[in-house]
Amino acid sequence: MLDRRRMMMGLGGVAVAAGLLGKAGLAQAAKVSAGGKSVLIVVDVQNCFVPGGSLAVKEGDQIVPLINKLAKGFQNVVMTQDWHTADHVSFASQHAGKKPFEAVKLPYGNQVLWPDHCVQGTEGAALVKDLDIPHAQLVIRKGYHRNVDSYSAFMEADGKTATGLGGYLRQRGIKRVFVVGLATDFCVAWTAMDARKQGFEAYVIEDACRGIDAQGSLAKSWAAMKAAGVRRIQSGDLA
């Protein structure tokens, strides 16, 4: 009887301790800090990529309020814009007999063909008007070379032509990169993976992104990002 009483008291002590730990927050996953050594990269939140645009991402407009809210918690914010020539090599219209979302082989590798989008100086290429990040410090325009596409904010699709963003961030002492925007499985993913290649910690805030998911591209991109060491988080994981 005495042994049983001791056992019950012991179990009760464990339960009380577990409850105290939970209340103290010690049993919960650690938050990710978005301090001064971090940057938020807002990828391609442009008119062409939201509903009504020529390459609309489903629910692409729904992430704008969350991005605005997240940006207020970052001292450092960089934005990107797709900025194509009217005859860009990535446009299906430039390849006889080809349709959007088909692929072709180009000198730098496989290229998905897109509807014409984000042509330089057009309304479609403009940032969505409800995007409200007045303290953004830099806008990187990418894809402006006619003969090569550019998904990543760091490197064009040839893997050789740098945008200069890596050097800019290193000179400013940035260590952590957080990526949001459009589309998860293309420009967001490539930006995050290139951030890892350039030595930064990289996080994709999933609920502040939306994907195209063409032929399973979303699942493939998450797998590739995981393999590259990119961390997949939610907005609520930020400190």
GROMACS .gro file of C-alpha atoms in nm:
model
  239
    1MET     CA    1   0.000   0.000   0.000
    2LEU     CA    2   0.287   0.236   0.091
    3ASP     CA    3   0.465   0.167  -0.239
    4ARG     CA    4   0.149   0.235  -0.433
    5ARG     CA    5   0.102   0.566  -0.246
    6ARG     CA    6   0.459   0.670  -0.324
    7MET     CA    7   0.409   0.583  -0.689
    8MET     CA    8   0.090   0.792  -0.713
    9MET     CA    9   0.261   1.084  -0.541
   10GLY     CA   10   0.548   1.055  -0.786
   11LEU     CA   11   0.317   1.056  -1.085
   12GLY     CA   12   0.134   1.355  -0.944
   13GLY     CA   13   0.463   1.539  -0.910
   14VAL     CA   14   0.549   1.468  -1.273
   15ALA     CA   15   0.211   1.599  -1.384
   16VAL     CA   16   0.248   1.916  -1.178
   17ALA     CA   17   0.599   1.973  -1.312
   18ALA     CA   18   0.480   1.922  -1.670
   19GLY     CA   19   0.199   2.170  -1.614
   20LEU     CA   20   0.438   2.428  -1.472
   21LEU     CA   21   0.675   2.385  -1.766
   22GLY     CA   22   0.389   2.429  -2.008
   23LYS     CA   23   0.272   2.747  -1.833
   24ALA     CA   24   0.626   2.884  -1.837
   25GLY     CA   25   0.647   2.820  -2.209
   26LEU     CA   26   0.948   2.590  -2.169
   27ALA     CA   27   0.772   2.302  -2.344
   28GLN     CA   28   0.693   2.509  -2.652
   29ALA     CA   29   0.904   2.544  -2.966
   30ALA     CA   30   1.141   2.841  -2.964
   31LYS     CA   31   1.039   3.146  -3.165
   32VAL     CA   32   1.253   3.266  -3.454
   33SER     CA   33   1.399   3.612  -3.406
   34ALA     CA   34   1.359   3.879  -3.673
   35GLY     CA   35   1.622   4.110  -3.526
   36GLY     CA   36   1.853   4.365  -3.681
   37LYS     CA   37   2.066   4.102  -3.855
   38SER     CA   38   1.761   3.979  -4.048
   39VAL     CA   39   1.597   4.089  -4.372
   40LEU     CA   40   1.250   4.029  -4.510
   41ILE     CA   41   1.252   3.973  -4.886
   42VAL     CA   42   0.912   4.041  -5.041
   43VAL     CA   43   0.908   3.859  -5.373
   44ASP     CA   44   0.711   3.976  -5.679
   45VAL     CA   45   0.388   4.101  -5.523
   46GLN     CA   46   0.287   4.252  -5.857
   47ASN     CA   47  -0.037   4.303  -6.045
   48CYS     CA   48   0.034   4.028  -6.298
   49PHE     CA   49   0.058   3.770  -6.019
   50VAL     CA   50  -0.267   3.842  -5.833
   51PRO     CA   51  -0.623   3.755  -5.945
   52GLY     CA   52  -0.702   3.943  -6.265
   53GLY     CA   53  -0.339   3.942  -6.377
   54SER     CA   54  -0.194   3.763  -6.679
   55LEU     CA   55  -0.015   3.504  -6.462
   56ALA     CA   56  -0.241   3.509  -6.159
   57VAL     CA   57  -0.151   3.300  -5.856
   58LYS     CA   58  -0.460   3.171  -5.677
   59GLU     CA   59  -0.526   3.379  -5.363
   60GLY     CA   60  -0.216   3.584  -5.439
   61ASP     CA   61  -0.388   3.900  -5.320
   62GLN     CA   62  -0.480   3.745  -4.985
   63ILE     CA   63  -0.125   3.753  -4.852
   64VAL     CA   64  -0.083   4.130  -4.887
   65PRO     CA   65  -0.228   4.228  -4.544
   66LEU     CA   66  -0.012   3.967  -4.370
   67ILE     CA   67   0.302   4.081  -4.555
   68ASN     CA   68   0.230   4.442  -4.454
   69LYS     CA   69   0.194   4.330  -4.092
   70LEU     CA   70   0.510   4.118  -4.099
   71ALA     CA   71   0.715   4.395  -4.259
   72LYS     CA   72   0.649   4.623  -3.962
   73GLY     CA   73   0.852   4.382  -3.749
   74PHE     CA   74   1.163   4.402  -3.969
   75GLN     CA   75   1.417   4.683  -3.970
   76ASN     CA   76   1.539   4.563  -4.311
   77VAL     CA   77   1.310   4.494  -4.606
   78VAL     CA   78   1.399   4.425  -4.969
   79MET     CA   79   1.139   4.391  -5.245
   80THR     CA   80   1.167   4.232  -5.589
   81GLN     CA   81   0.994   4.293  -5.920
   82ASP     CA   82   0.982   4.076  -6.229
   83TRP     CA   83   1.081   4.321  -6.503
   84HIS     CA   84   1.073   4.155  -6.847
   85THR     CA   85   1.128   4.286  -7.196
   86ALA     CA   86   0.822   4.258  -7.421
   87ASP     CA   87   0.993   3.981  -7.621
   88HIS     CA   88   1.136   3.789  -7.327
   89VAL     CA   89   1.263   3.436  -7.391
   90SER     CA   90   1.047   3.295  -7.110
   91PHE     CA   91   0.723   3.397  -7.284
   92ALA     CA   92   0.539   3.121  -7.472
   93SER     CA   93   0.446   3.384  -7.731
   94GLN     CA   94   0.812   3.393  -7.841
   95HIS     CA   95   0.821   3.020  -7.929
   96ALA     CA   96   0.624   2.906  -8.231
   97GLY     CA   97   0.375   2.632  -8.151
   98LYS     CA   98   0.436   2.643  -7.777
   99LYS     CA   99   0.180   2.710  -7.505
  100PRO     CA  100   0.216   2.850  -7.154
  101PHE     CA  101   0.347   2.600  -6.897
  102GLU     CA  102   0.521   2.388  -7.160
  103ALA     CA  103   0.899   2.367  -7.131
  104VAL     CA  104   1.180   2.423  -7.376
  105LYS     CA  105   1.554   2.367  -7.364
  106LEU     CA  106   1.755   2.688  -7.361
  107PRO     CA  107   2.134   2.736  -7.338
  108TYR     CA  108   2.115   2.767  -6.958
  109GLY     CA  109   1.881   2.467  -6.911
  110ASN     CA  110   1.511   2.383  -6.903
  111GLN     CA  111   1.276   2.678  -6.914
  112VAL     CA  112   0.907   2.678  -6.828
  113LEU     CA  113   0.722   2.901  -7.073
  114TRP     CA  114   0.486   3.161  -6.929
  115PRO     CA  115   0.210   3.387  -7.052
  116ASP     CA  116   0.341   3.736  -7.123
  117HIS     CA  117   0.372   3.906  -6.784
  118CYS     CA  118   0.542   4.187  -6.591
  119VAL     CA  119   0.657   4.372  -6.901
  120GLN     CA  120   0.877   4.667  -6.811
  121GLY     CA  121   0.684   4.986  -6.739
  122THR     CA  122   0.337   4.833  -6.766
  123GLU     CA  123   0.064   4.835  -6.503
  124GLY     CA  124   0.098   4.459  -6.475
  125ALA     CA  125   0.458   4.495  -6.362
  126ALA     CA  126   0.369   4.746  -6.090
  127LEU     CA  127   0.365   4.645  -5.726
  128VAL     CA  128   0.017   4.577  -5.590
  129LYS     CA  129  -0.125   4.911  -5.469
  130ASP     CA  130  -0.228   4.774  -5.128
  131LEU     CA  131   0.130   4.672  -5.049
  132ASP     CA  132   0.228   4.916  -4.775
  133ILE     CA  133   0.598   4.894  -4.685
  134PRO     CA  134   0.730   5.252  -4.692
  135HIS     CA  135   1.049   5.159  -4.509
  136ALA     CA  136   1.163   4.907  -4.775
  137GLN     CA  137   1.525   4.995  -4.852
  138LEU     CA  138   1.581   4.834  -5.191
  139VAL     CA  139   1.385   4.710  -5.492
  140ILE     CA  140   1.562   4.444  -5.700
  141ARG     CA  141   1.436   4.420  -6.058
  142LYS     CA  142   1.503   4.085  -6.219
  143GLY     CA  143   1.443   3.917  -6.555
  144TYR     CA  144   1.527   4.230  -6.753
  145HIS     CA  145   1.782   4.050  -6.973
  146ARG     CA  146   1.589   3.925  -7.274
  147ASN     CA  147   1.771   3.593  -7.314
  148VAL     CA  148   1.765   3.459  -6.960
  149ASP     CA  149   1.492   3.423  -6.699
  150SER     CA  150   1.545   3.519  -6.337
  151TYR     CA  151   1.339   3.367  -6.058
  152SER     CA  152   1.580   3.428  -5.772
  153ALA     CA  153   1.645   3.764  -5.609
  154PHE     CA  154   2.013   3.665  -5.591
  155MET     CA  155   2.100   3.498  -5.921
  156GLU     CA  156   1.959   3.473  -6.272
  157ALA     CA  157   1.858   3.134  -6.412
  158ASP     CA  158   2.194   3.079  -6.581
  159GLY     CA  159   2.344   3.037  -6.234
  160LYS     CA  160   2.621   3.284  -6.323
  161THR     CA  161   2.472   3.632  -6.341
  162ALA     CA  162   2.436   3.784  -5.993
  163THR     CA  163   2.189   4.058  -5.907
  164GLY     CA  164   2.422   4.200  -5.641
  165LEU     CA  165   2.179   4.135  -5.355
  166GLY     CA  166   2.414   3.893  -5.179
  167GLY     CA  167   2.691   4.151  -5.156
  168TYR     CA  168   2.449   4.421  -5.045
  169LEU     CA  169   2.320   4.206  -4.758
  170ARG     CA  170   2.666   4.091  -4.649
  171GLN     CA  171   2.799   4.447  -4.640
  172ARG     CA  172   2.509   4.537  -4.413
  173GLY     CA  173   2.583   4.248  -4.177
  174ILE     CA  174   2.267   4.051  -4.254
  175LYS     CA  175   2.272   3.688  -4.138
  176ARG     CA  176   1.911   3.570  -4.171
  177VAL     CA  177   1.682   3.591  -4.474
  178PHE     CA  178   1.304   3.555  -4.447
  179VAL     CA  179   1.117   3.516  -4.777
  180VAL     CA  180   0.750   3.585  -4.855
  181GLY     CA  181   0.551   3.653  -5.170
  182LEU     CA  182   0.476   3.497  -5.506
  183ALA     CA  183   0.504   3.228  -5.611
  184THR     CA  184   0.614   2.974  -5.350
  185ASP     CA  185   0.727   2.714  -5.601
  186PHE     CA  186   0.926   2.942  -5.829
  187CYS     CA  187   1.061   3.285  -5.731
  188VAL     CA  188   1.019   3.236  -5.355
  189ALA     CA  189   1.184   2.892  -5.359
  190TRP     CA  190   1.472   2.994  -5.584
  191THR     CA  191   1.537   3.303  -5.373
  192ALA     CA  192   1.544   3.101  -5.051
  193MET     CA  193   1.772   2.831  -5.194
  194ASP     CA  194   2.012   3.088  -5.338
  195ALA     CA  195   2.020   3.261  -5.000
  196ARG     CA  196   2.147   2.934  -4.852
  197LYS     CA  197   2.406   2.900  -5.129
  198GLN     CA  198   2.533   3.245  -5.039
  199GLY     CA  199   2.575   3.156  -4.674
  200PHE     CA  200   2.262   3.305  -4.517
  201GLU     CA  201   2.017   3.132  -4.288
  202ALA     CA  202   1.697   3.107  -4.491
  203TYR     CA  203   1.333   3.085  -4.385
  204VAL     CA  204   1.018   3.076  -4.596
  205ILE     CA  205   0.709   3.207  -4.415
  206GLU     CA  206   0.456   2.970  -4.568
  207ASP     CA  207   0.131   3.148  -4.484
  208ALA     CA  208   0.268   3.470  -4.639
  209CYS     CA  209   0.322   3.296  -4.976
  210ARG     CA  210   0.106   3.135  -5.242
  211GLY     CA  211   0.209   2.885  -5.510
  212ILE     CA  212   0.128   2.809  -5.873
  213ASP     CA  213   0.161   2.430  -5.833
  214ALA     CA  214   0.204   2.343  -6.201
  215GLN     CA  215   0.243   1.964  -6.243
  216GLY     CA  216   0.337   1.904  -5.880
  217SER     CA  217   0.582   2.193  -5.865
  218LEU     CA  218   0.480   2.299  -5.514
  219ALA     CA  219   0.565   1.968  -5.344
  220LYS     CA  220   0.887   1.944  -5.545
  221SER     CA  221   0.993   2.292  -5.443
  222TRP     CA  222   0.934   2.227  -5.073
  223ALA     CA  223   1.141   1.909  -5.097
  224ALA     CA  224   1.420   2.097  -5.273
  225MET     CA  225   1.413   2.376  -5.017
  226LYS     CA  226   1.430   2.129  -4.729
  227ALA     CA  227   1.729   1.956  -4.892
  228ALA     CA  228   1.900   2.295  -4.926
  229GLY     CA  229   1.855   2.372  -4.556
  230VAL     CA  230   1.572   2.624  -4.593
  231ARG     CA  231   1.341   2.631  -4.290
  232ARG     CA  232   0.965   2.628  -4.343
  233ILE     CA  233   0.785   2.839  -4.082
  234GLN     CA  234   0.456   3.017  -4.023
  235SER     CA  235   0.410   3.385  -3.941
  236GLY     CA  236   0.324   3.289  -3.583
  237ASP     CA  237   0.672   3.139  -3.538
  238LEU     CA  238   0.836   3.482  -3.546
  239ALA     CA  239   0.942   3.635  -3.218
   0.00000   0.00000   0.00000
